Short mmCIF file of C-alpha atoms and ligand atoms in Angstrom, two decimals:
data_model
loop_
_atom_site.label_atom_id
_atom_site.label_comp_id
_atom_site.label_asym_id
_atom_site.label_seq_id
_atom_site.Cartn_x
_atom_site.Cartn_y
_atom_site.Cartn_z
CA MET A 1 93.02 62.40 37.15
CA GLU A 2 89.28 62.13 36.27
CA ARG A 3 88.93 59.56 33.51
CA SER A 4 86.78 60.81 30.60
CA GLY A 5 83.90 58.61 29.92
CA PHE A 6 80.31 58.11 28.76
CA SER A 7 78.14 61.22 29.24
CA SER A 8 75.16 59.28 30.47
CA LYS A 9 73.90 55.83 31.31
CA VAL A 10 71.85 55.74 28.10
CA GLY A 11 75.06 56.51 26.17
CA PHE A 12 76.80 53.62 27.92
CA ILE A 13 73.94 51.28 27.22
CA ALA A 14 73.78 52.27 23.57
CA ALA A 15 77.54 51.74 23.19
CA ALA A 16 77.63 48.41 25.06
CA ALA A 17 74.62 47.11 23.34
CA GLY A 18 76.13 48.38 20.06
CA SER A 19 79.18 46.22 20.88
CA ALA A 20 77.04 43.22 21.65
CA VAL A 21 74.71 43.55 18.64
CA GLY A 22 76.78 42.78 15.65
CA LEU A 23 77.35 40.31 12.84
CA GLY A 24 77.04 37.64 15.63
CA ASN A 25 73.34 38.48 15.98
CA ILE A 26 72.27 39.01 12.42
CA TRP A 27 74.64 36.89 10.35
CA LYS A 28 75.89 34.12 12.59
CA PHE A 29 72.89 33.53 14.92
CA PRO A 30 70.42 32.55 12.21
CA PHE A 31 72.86 30.22 10.48
CA GLU A 32 73.91 28.63 13.77
CA VAL A 33 70.21 28.13 14.51
CA GLY A 34 69.70 26.73 11.00
CA GLU A 35 72.63 24.29 11.31
CA SER A 36 71.91 23.25 14.94
CA GLY A 37 68.34 22.29 14.64
CA GLY A 38 66.27 25.43 15.12
CA ALA A 39 64.54 26.18 18.43
CA ALA A 40 66.67 23.65 20.42
CA PHE A 41 69.74 25.74 19.77
CA VAL A 42 67.83 28.97 20.67
CA ILE A 43 66.79 27.59 24.13
CA VAL A 44 70.28 26.43 25.02
CA TYR A 45 71.67 29.80 23.92
CA LEU A 46 69.12 31.85 25.86
CA ALA A 47 69.81 29.74 28.99
CA PHE A 48 73.56 30.37 28.66
CA CYS A 49 72.98 34.10 28.19
CA LEU A 50 70.90 34.38 31.31
CA ILE A 51 72.66 31.92 33.68
CA LEU A 52 76.30 32.46 32.79
CA CYS A 53 76.77 35.40 30.57
CA PHE A 54 74.69 38.04 32.35
CA PRO A 55 76.52 37.50 35.69
CA LEU A 56 79.94 37.68 33.82
CA MET A 57 78.83 40.84 32.13
CA VAL A 58 78.16 42.39 35.47
CA ALA A 59 81.51 41.20 36.77
CA GLU A 60 83.40 42.59 33.77
CA ILE A 61 81.67 46.03 33.98
CA ALA A 62 82.33 46.15 37.74
CA ILE A 63 85.95 45.23 37.40
CA GLY A 64 86.41 48.03 34.78
CA ARG A 65 84.57 50.62 36.78
CA LYS A 66 86.36 49.88 40.08
CA ALA A 67 89.79 49.90 38.42
CA GLN A 68 89.16 52.76 35.89
CA ARG A 69 91.62 51.05 33.59
CA ASN A 70 91.97 48.82 30.40
CA PRO A 71 91.77 45.09 30.84
CA VAL A 72 95.44 44.58 31.47
CA GLY A 73 95.88 47.57 33.84
CA ALA A 74 92.61 46.71 35.59
CA PHE A 75 94.03 43.70 37.39
CA VAL A 76 97.14 45.61 38.34
CA ALA A 77 95.05 48.52 39.67
CA LEU A 78 93.02 46.07 41.81
CA GLY A 79 96.16 44.75 43.23
CA TYR A 80 96.47 41.44 41.46
CA GLY A 81 99.09 42.10 38.77
CA LYS A 82 99.55 38.39 38.02
CA TRP A 83 96.03 38.16 36.75
CA SER A 84 96.67 40.76 34.09
CA ILE A 85 97.50 37.71 31.92
CA VAL A 86 93.68 37.53 31.55
CA GLY A 87 93.67 40.99 30.06
CA LYS A 88 96.54 40.11 27.83
CA LEU A 89 94.69 37.10 26.53
CA GLY A 90 91.78 39.22 26.04
CA ILE A 91 93.73 41.76 23.86
CA LEU A 92 95.23 38.90 21.88
CA SER A 93 91.69 37.62 21.22
CA CYS A 94 90.40 40.99 20.22
CA VAL A 95 93.23 41.58 17.77
CA LEU A 96 92.62 38.14 16.19
CA ILE A 97 88.80 38.60 16.13
CA LEU A 98 88.84 42.11 14.60
CA SER A 99 91.32 40.89 11.91
CA PHE A 100 88.60 38.56 10.38
CA TYR A 101 85.50 40.38 11.69
CA ASN A 102 86.50 43.42 9.70
CA VAL A 103 86.73 41.37 6.48
CA VAL A 104 83.17 40.10 6.90
CA ALA A 105 82.03 43.62 7.76
CA GLY A 106 83.62 44.78 4.54
CA TRP A 107 81.61 42.16 2.63
CA CYS A 108 78.43 43.57 4.25
CA PHE A 109 79.21 46.99 3.18
CA GLY A 110 80.12 45.72 -0.29
CA TYR A 111 76.78 44.00 -0.57
CA PHE A 112 74.99 47.21 0.42
CA VAL A 113 76.73 48.93 -2.51
CA GLU A 114 76.04 46.10 -4.92
CA ILE A 115 72.34 45.92 -4.04
CA LEU A 116 72.17 49.80 -4.30
CA LEU A 117 73.39 49.38 -7.87
CA GLY A 118 70.59 46.76 -8.41
CA ASN A 119 72.91 43.74 -8.61
CA PHE A 120 70.68 41.10 -7.07
CA SER A 121 72.69 38.26 -8.53
CA ILE A 122 75.47 39.12 -6.23
CA GLY A 123 74.46 36.13 -4.09
CA GLU A 124 75.36 33.69 -6.90
CA GLN A 125 78.54 35.63 -7.50
CA PHE A 126 79.57 35.37 -3.88
CA PRO A 127 82.55 32.95 -4.56
CA VAL A 128 83.74 35.42 -7.22
CA PHE A 129 83.05 38.52 -5.10
CA VAL A 130 85.21 37.18 -2.16
CA LYS A 131 88.03 36.47 -4.43
CA ASP A 132 88.10 39.99 -5.95
CA ILE A 133 90.88 41.05 -3.62
CA ILE A 134 91.06 44.62 -4.86
CA LYS A 135 87.34 45.11 -4.26
CA VAL A 136 86.91 43.31 -0.91
CA GLY A 137 90.25 44.64 0.18
CA SER A 138 89.08 48.20 -0.44
CA TYR A 139 85.74 47.67 1.37
CA SER A 140 87.68 46.19 4.23
CA ILE A 141 90.10 49.24 4.38
CA LEU A 142 87.15 51.58 4.23
CA PHE A 143 85.44 49.76 7.11
CA MET A 144 88.56 49.74 9.36
CA ALA A 145 89.14 53.40 8.55
CA THR A 146 85.61 54.38 9.59
CA THR A 147 85.97 52.34 12.77
CA ALA A 148 89.29 54.11 13.48
CA TYR A 149 87.85 57.48 12.80
CA ILE A 150 85.03 56.99 15.35
CA VAL A 151 87.33 55.56 18.00
CA SER A 152 89.94 58.38 17.39
CA ARG A 153 87.16 60.92 18.43
CA GLY A 154 87.18 59.45 22.01
CA ILE A 155 84.56 57.98 24.14
CA SER A 156 81.69 60.53 24.44
CA GLY A 157 82.52 62.46 21.21
CA GLY A 158 83.09 59.28 19.07
CA ILE A 159 81.92 55.92 20.32
CA GLU A 160 78.86 57.17 22.32
CA LYS A 161 77.74 59.64 19.69
CA ALA A 162 77.94 57.04 16.94
CA ALA A 163 76.04 54.47 18.97
CA LYS A 164 73.36 56.92 19.84
CA ILE A 165 72.70 57.47 16.12
CA LEU A 166 73.29 53.96 14.81
CA MET A 167 71.47 51.90 17.37
CA PRO A 168 68.03 53.51 17.09
CA VAL A 169 68.32 53.32 13.22
CA LEU A 170 69.30 49.67 13.52
CA PHE A 171 66.41 48.92 15.81
CA THR A 172 63.96 50.54 13.48
CA ILE A 173 65.20 48.78 10.50
CA ILE A 174 65.05 45.32 12.07
CA LEU A 175 61.55 46.08 13.39
CA VAL A 176 60.36 47.08 9.89
CA LEU A 177 62.01 44.05 8.19
CA ALA A 178 60.81 41.56 10.70
CA GLY A 179 57.33 43.00 10.49
CA TYR A 180 57.48 42.70 6.76
CA ALA A 181 58.81 39.14 6.98
CA MET A 182 55.83 38.12 9.05
CA THR A 183 53.48 39.01 6.18
CA LEU A 184 55.28 36.67 3.82
CA PRO A 185 53.69 33.26 2.80
CA GLY A 186 56.41 31.11 4.47
CA ALA A 187 56.11 32.93 7.85
CA SER A 188 54.21 30.29 9.81
CA LYS A 189 56.43 27.40 8.70
CA ALA A 190 59.48 29.44 9.35
CA THR A 191 58.43 30.39 12.81
CA GLN A 192 57.62 26.86 13.61
CA PHE A 193 61.15 25.81 12.69
CA TYR A 194 62.53 28.61 14.77
CA LEU A 195 60.27 28.47 17.78
CA PHE A 196 59.32 24.90 18.39
CA PRO A 197 62.27 22.85 19.76
CA ASP A 198 63.17 19.28 18.94
CA PHE A 199 65.22 18.35 21.94
CA SER A 200 66.63 15.26 20.25
CA LYS A 201 68.76 17.80 18.26
CA ILE A 202 70.64 18.85 21.41
CA THR A 203 74.05 17.22 21.03
CA GLY A 204 77.38 18.15 22.63
CA GLU A 205 78.19 20.23 19.59
CA VAL A 206 74.95 22.27 19.84
CA VAL A 207 75.89 23.08 23.43
CA TYR A 208 79.44 24.24 22.60
CA ASN A 209 78.25 26.27 19.72
CA ALA A 210 75.52 27.81 21.80
CA LEU A 211 77.99 28.75 24.60
CA GLY A 212 80.63 29.96 22.23
CA HIS A 213 77.92 32.06 20.47
CA ALA A 214 76.45 33.43 23.64
CA PHE A 215 79.89 34.72 24.62
CA PHE A 216 80.70 36.13 21.30
CA SER A 217 77.37 37.69 20.97
CA LEU A 218 77.49 39.44 24.35
CA SER A 219 81.11 40.71 23.68
CA LEU A 220 82.36 38.83 26.73
CA GLY A 221 85.72 37.21 27.52
CA MET A 222 87.96 39.71 25.82
CA GLY A 223 87.70 42.71 28.06
CA ALA A 224 85.31 44.75 25.98
CA MET A 225 83.00 45.16 28.92
CA ILE A 226 85.89 45.84 31.26
CA THR A 227 86.99 48.63 28.92
CA TYR A 228 83.56 50.11 28.52
CA GLY A 229 82.96 49.64 32.24
CA SER A 230 85.96 51.72 32.98
CA TYR A 231 84.27 54.75 31.29
CA VAL A 232 80.91 54.24 33.21
CA GLY A 233 79.91 56.86 35.88
CA LYS A 234 80.18 55.87 39.54
CA LYS A 235 76.59 56.58 40.12
CA ASP A 236 75.22 54.53 37.23
CA ASN A 237 73.48 51.29 37.95
CA ILE A 238 75.55 48.44 36.59
CA ILE A 239 72.83 45.70 37.07
CA SER A 240 70.10 47.49 35.24
CA SER A 241 72.54 48.48 32.48
CA ALA A 242 73.73 44.81 32.12
CA VAL A 243 70.02 43.67 32.03
CA ALA A 244 69.30 46.26 29.27
CA ILE A 245 72.41 45.18 27.26
CA THR A 246 71.62 41.53 27.49
CA LEU A 247 67.91 41.98 26.58
CA LEU A 248 68.76 44.19 23.63
CA ASP A 249 71.29 41.73 22.37
CA VAL A 250 69.21 38.63 22.84
CA GLY A 251 66.09 40.44 21.51
CA ILE A 252 67.81 41.62 18.25
CA ALA A 253 69.25 38.18 17.58
CA PHE A 254 65.82 36.68 18.10
CA MET A 255 64.30 39.29 15.70
CA ALA A 256 67.01 38.63 13.18
CA GLY A 257 65.66 35.02 13.06
CA LEU A 258 62.07 36.16 12.79
CA MET A 259 63.17 38.38 9.89
CA LEU A 260 65.36 35.93 8.03
CA PHE A 261 63.76 32.59 8.12
CA PRO A 262 60.40 33.74 6.62
CA MET A 263 62.32 35.50 3.79
CA VAL A 264 64.32 32.36 3.03
CA ILE A 265 61.68 29.83 3.43
CA SER A 266 59.04 31.80 1.46
CA GLN A 267 61.36 31.43 -1.57
CA GLY A 268 61.55 27.67 -1.06
CA LEU A 269 65.08 27.76 0.08
CA ASP A 270 66.65 25.65 2.75
CA ALA A 271 66.81 27.29 6.21
CA HIS A 272 69.83 25.10 7.04
CA GLY A 273 71.72 27.30 4.61
CA GLY A 274 74.99 27.63 6.68
CA ALA A 275 77.20 30.65 6.50
CA GLY A 276 75.96 31.32 3.00
CA LEU A 277 72.41 32.04 4.31
CA VAL A 278 72.95 35.80 4.30
CA PHE A 279 75.49 36.29 1.54
CA MET A 280 74.38 33.60 -0.97
CA SER A 281 70.64 33.12 -0.45
CA LEU A 282 69.29 36.40 0.56
CA PRO A 283 70.19 38.66 -2.42
CA GLY A 284 68.21 36.32 -4.64
CA VAL A 285 65.39 36.46 -2.23
CA PHE A 286 65.40 40.31 -2.38
CA GLY A 287 65.56 40.09 -6.20
CA ASN A 288 62.35 38.02 -6.27
CA MET A 289 60.41 40.64 -4.17
CA GLY A 290 60.03 42.80 -7.25
CA PRO A 291 62.22 45.70 -8.30
CA VAL A 292 61.09 48.30 -5.79
CA MET A 293 60.45 46.15 -2.74
CA GLY A 294 63.61 44.09 -3.31
CA LEU A 295 65.70 47.24 -3.60
CA VAL A 296 64.23 48.76 -0.39
CA VAL A 297 64.43 45.58 1.65
CA GLY A 298 67.84 44.62 0.36
CA ILE A 299 69.37 48.01 0.94
CA LEU A 300 67.85 48.31 4.41
CA PHE A 301 69.10 44.76 5.24
CA PHE A 302 72.69 45.28 4.35
CA LEU A 303 72.70 48.80 5.90
CA LEU A 304 71.50 47.09 9.07
CA LEU A 305 74.23 44.58 8.89
CA SER A 306 76.89 47.24 8.25
CA PHE A 307 75.70 49.48 11.18
CA ALA A 308 75.60 46.47 13.56
CA ALA A 309 79.10 45.48 12.52
CA LEU A 310 80.39 49.07 12.91
CA THR A 311 79.33 49.55 16.57
CA SER A 312 81.06 46.15 17.28
CA THR A 313 84.33 46.88 15.43
CA VAL A 314 84.46 50.17 17.32
CA SER A 315 84.24 48.41 20.62
CA ILE A 316 86.87 45.78 19.66
CA LEU A 317 89.33 48.46 18.51
CA GLU A 318 88.89 50.47 21.70
CA ILE A 319 90.25 47.58 23.79
CA PRO A 320 93.88 47.61 22.56
CA VAL A 321 93.66 51.46 22.17
CA SER A 322 92.62 51.98 25.80
CA TYR A 323 95.65 49.70 26.80
CA LEU A 324 98.11 51.82 24.77
CA VAL A 325 96.62 55.11 26.04
CA ASP A 326 96.54 54.01 29.68
CA GLU A 327 99.66 51.93 29.94
CA LYS A 328 101.99 53.25 27.32
CA GLU A 329 100.76 56.88 27.54
CA MET A 330 100.27 57.08 23.87
CA LYS A 331 98.09 59.78 22.37
CA ARG A 332 94.70 58.38 21.35
CA PRO A 333 94.78 59.18 17.59
CA ARG A 334 98.25 57.73 17.19
CA ALA A 335 97.28 54.55 19.06
CA VAL A 336 94.12 54.21 17.01
CA TRP A 337 95.64 54.46 13.60
CA LEU A 338 98.57 52.27 14.55
CA VAL A 339 96.49 49.44 15.87
CA ALA A 340 93.98 49.76 13.07
CA ALA A 341 96.66 49.47 10.49
CA GLY A 342 98.32 46.49 12.27
CA ILE A 343 95.10 44.62 12.60
CA PHE A 344 94.15 45.25 8.97
CA VAL A 345 97.53 43.79 7.94
CA LEU A 346 96.89 40.80 10.14
CA GLY A 347 93.58 40.26 8.46
CA ILE A 348 95.03 39.94 4.98
CA PRO A 349 95.38 36.07 5.23
CA SER A 350 91.68 36.02 6.19
CA LEU A 351 90.95 38.13 3.16
CA LEU A 352 92.74 35.67 0.97
CA SER A 353 91.38 32.59 2.55
CA ASN A 354 88.10 32.40 0.67
CA GLY A 355 89.44 31.01 -2.56
CA TYR A 356 92.06 33.58 -3.62
CA SER A 357 95.01 31.81 -2.10
CA GLY A 358 95.02 28.00 -2.02
CA PHE A 359 97.44 28.12 0.90
CA PHE A 360 95.13 30.11 3.17
CA THR A 361 91.92 28.51 1.82
CA LYS A 362 93.12 25.03 2.77
CA PHE A 363 95.16 26.23 5.70
CA ILE A 364 95.06 23.44 8.25
CA THR A 365 93.45 20.01 8.69
CA TYR A 366 92.35 19.34 12.23
CA PHE A 367 93.08 15.88 13.72
CA GLY A 368 90.39 13.53 12.71
CA ALA A 369 88.87 15.90 10.10
CA SER A 370 88.67 14.85 6.47
CA ASP A 371 88.64 18.42 4.95
CA PRO A 372 91.06 21.26 5.61
CA THR A 373 89.88 24.42 7.33
CA ASP A 374 90.52 27.87 5.88
CA PHE A 375 92.51 30.48 7.72
CA MET A 376 89.51 32.69 8.61
CA THR A 377 87.59 29.78 10.15
CA PHE A 378 90.70 28.70 12.02
CA ILE A 379 91.24 31.96 13.57
CA SER A 380 87.63 32.16 14.53
CA ASP A 381 87.80 28.69 16.05
CA VAL A 382 90.91 29.70 18.11
CA ALA A 383 89.86 33.11 19.16
CA SER A 384 86.11 33.22 19.39
CA ASN A 385 85.27 29.60 20.23
CA SER A 386 88.30 28.80 22.53
CA PHE A 387 89.94 31.89 23.91
CA LEU A 388 86.61 33.63 24.80
CA PRO A 389 85.23 30.84 27.01
CA LEU A 390 88.72 30.28 28.46
CA ASN A 391 88.91 33.92 29.37
CA GLY A 392 85.40 33.94 30.81
CA PHE A 393 86.41 30.98 32.90
CA LEU A 394 89.48 32.83 34.21
CA ILE A 395 87.40 35.98 34.92
CA ALA A 396 84.94 33.85 36.92
CA LEU A 397 87.76 32.34 38.84
CA PHE A 398 89.16 35.68 39.60
CA VAL A 399 86.00 37.16 40.80
CA ALA A 400 84.91 34.22 42.79
CA PHE A 401 88.18 33.31 44.50
CA VAL A 402 90.58 36.25 44.34
CA TRP A 403 88.68 39.49 44.19
CA LYS A 404 85.77 37.96 46.05
CA LYS A 405 82.06 38.54 45.69
CA GLU A 406 82.08 41.14 48.56
CA ASN A 407 84.08 43.49 46.38
CA LEU A 408 81.96 42.78 43.43
CA PHE A 409 78.84 43.60 45.40
CA GLU A 410 80.38 46.74 46.89
CA GLU A 411 81.19 48.05 43.39
CA VAL A 412 77.88 47.06 41.94
CA SER A 413 75.72 48.58 44.72
CA ASN A 414 77.90 51.61 45.36
CA GLY A 415 78.70 50.38 48.95
CA ASN A 416 75.15 49.50 49.91
CA LYS A 417 75.62 46.65 52.39
CA ARG A 418 72.00 45.52 52.10
CA PHE A 419 72.60 44.49 48.48
CA ALA A 420 74.37 41.31 49.50
CA ASN A 421 71.04 39.94 50.79
CA THR A 422 69.01 40.58 47.66
CA LEU A 423 67.88 37.79 45.32
CA ILE A 424 69.94 39.20 42.52
CA ALA A 425 73.09 39.26 44.59
CA ASN A 426 72.53 35.67 45.64
CA PHE A 427 72.00 34.69 41.99
CA LEU A 428 75.22 36.57 40.87
CA GLY A 429 77.30 35.10 43.65
CA PHE A 430 76.04 31.56 42.96
CA SER A 431 76.49 31.73 39.25
CA ILE A 432 80.02 33.23 39.40
CA LYS A 433 81.28 30.78 42.03
CA TYR A 434 79.53 27.56 41.29
CA LEU A 435 78.17 27.67 37.71
CA CYS A 436 80.59 29.74 35.54
CA PRO A 437 83.85 28.17 36.47
CA TRP A 438 82.58 24.52 36.08
CA ILE A 439 80.44 24.95 33.07
CA LEU A 440 82.91 27.25 31.24
CA GLY A 441 85.86 25.05 32.13
CA ILE A 442 84.28 21.83 31.00
CA VAL A 443 82.73 23.31 27.80
CA PHE A 444 86.08 24.87 26.92
CA VAL A 445 87.95 21.50 27.24
CA LEU A 446 85.26 19.60 25.33
CA ASN A 447 85.13 22.23 22.68
CA VAL A 448 88.84 22.19 22.04
CA LEU A 449 88.84 18.36 21.88
CA ASP A 450 85.90 18.39 19.54
CA THR A 451 87.05 21.14 17.13
CA PHE A 452 90.73 20.46 16.87
CA PHE A 453 90.98 16.80 17.73
CA GLY A 454 87.78 15.37 16.40
CA LEU A 455 86.97 13.87 19.81
CA THR A 456 83.31 14.28 20.42
CA LEU A 457 82.47 13.07 23.83
CA PHE A 458 78.84 13.78 23.79
CA GLY A 459 77.59 13.12 20.30
N1 PFF B 1 79.26 40.84 19.96
C1 PFF B 1 79.63 41.09 18.57
C2 PFF B 1 78.78 40.33 17.64
O1 PFF B 1 77.85 39.66 18.15
O2 PFF B 1 78.90 40.39 16.45
C3 PFF B 1 81.17 40.65 18.37
C4 PFF B 1 82.04 41.13 19.44
C5 PFF B 1 82.26 42.46 19.70
C6 PFF B 1 82.77 40.20 20.20
C7 PFF B 1 83.05 42.83 20.77
C8 PFF B 1 83.57 40.60 21.21
C9 PFF B 1 83.72 41.90 21.53
F1 PFF B 1 84.51 42.21 22.48
#
């Protein structure tokens, strides 16, 4: 049976770039940069995107398109059923990630509403806002329901259509805001912090964070690209699509920094603001821009964040849904609403872990740590920082040593034998066989030792 899919290559790129561009780019990237010493982090991150993540993205898309299946069924369809454990780990990661991602997405939408109502002091009220369970719970339900509605409409009529509308809007907003930020008084100091690296800042932790972030940001390691790849037309060019997706993702993260740092620094605030940079510092920054400008910039910013999150939540939800539709022959709408409801329930501890419930707020103390970690950060440490690189490692092993690069090249080039001699093919083959398994394997182990056991080997 012909599998329904994206109606065009542009539609696929919009949807996949929509998956990649999300809270990771606009919320997490700038604060990781702020915490990990500015440009040094940016350089390590860009290197990982190019050298490891781009080849893995090509591999994921190719596996999906060849198999025409969800991440679990894909390995079975290719004839390596044992490897479907990789898909299962991917689905587990995506369920965990969406459970907390949706909570943060709900905050973004909540902030959009608050700023729309002129409440610029919402930044100072952040600790109170996140504890208002009825309010944040409702925003979070609303966000999950919107995501589910889009996914329930199918690939071309739901996901692709939404991405084709949301992505250009998102792109325009970020261009306008970054352009405006460049005119602010702090712009040159901010760009210096952001663009000139201090290599002494590159520690082991910066490297793990950069890799974890590159993975998360490019939506790798949990089968999102296998899933979307399974809906790509046989004639579409996988390499040029992956180049476009990677460049859009990296470019938008980069612009998010260009937009945020001048805004924050121009108000005399600290760029090392941590997770609170967006939710605590920015609303006040908007408030100081004057009533009209502040309102316009503030509304646009949180709309941007909400749209970016939405195209990502859609892609995460599609993964388990495609599994249930393919493997369990469930009808799409039923699968969508069932999974969405289940993940929302699983996200309740994350919702409560920001001060509302003492138990979830101080959920676990890692070995060697002095302070407890909240439930939401714990899930993020497990799923995004540990499972994703582990899964990326396994996918690289699979492609390099089981499926073999010849099959990858055949799928990528539509059977053109000359492709294997090209520069790009050599780079892909080398990265997947020699770089990805080693670097991902080592960084995964070091990261787990560092995060959960306090053993920092490269300080
Ligand atoms: N790439 C998204 C972001 O940067 O926010 C998050 C994400 C989406 C991760 C889809 C993984 C995924 F499969």
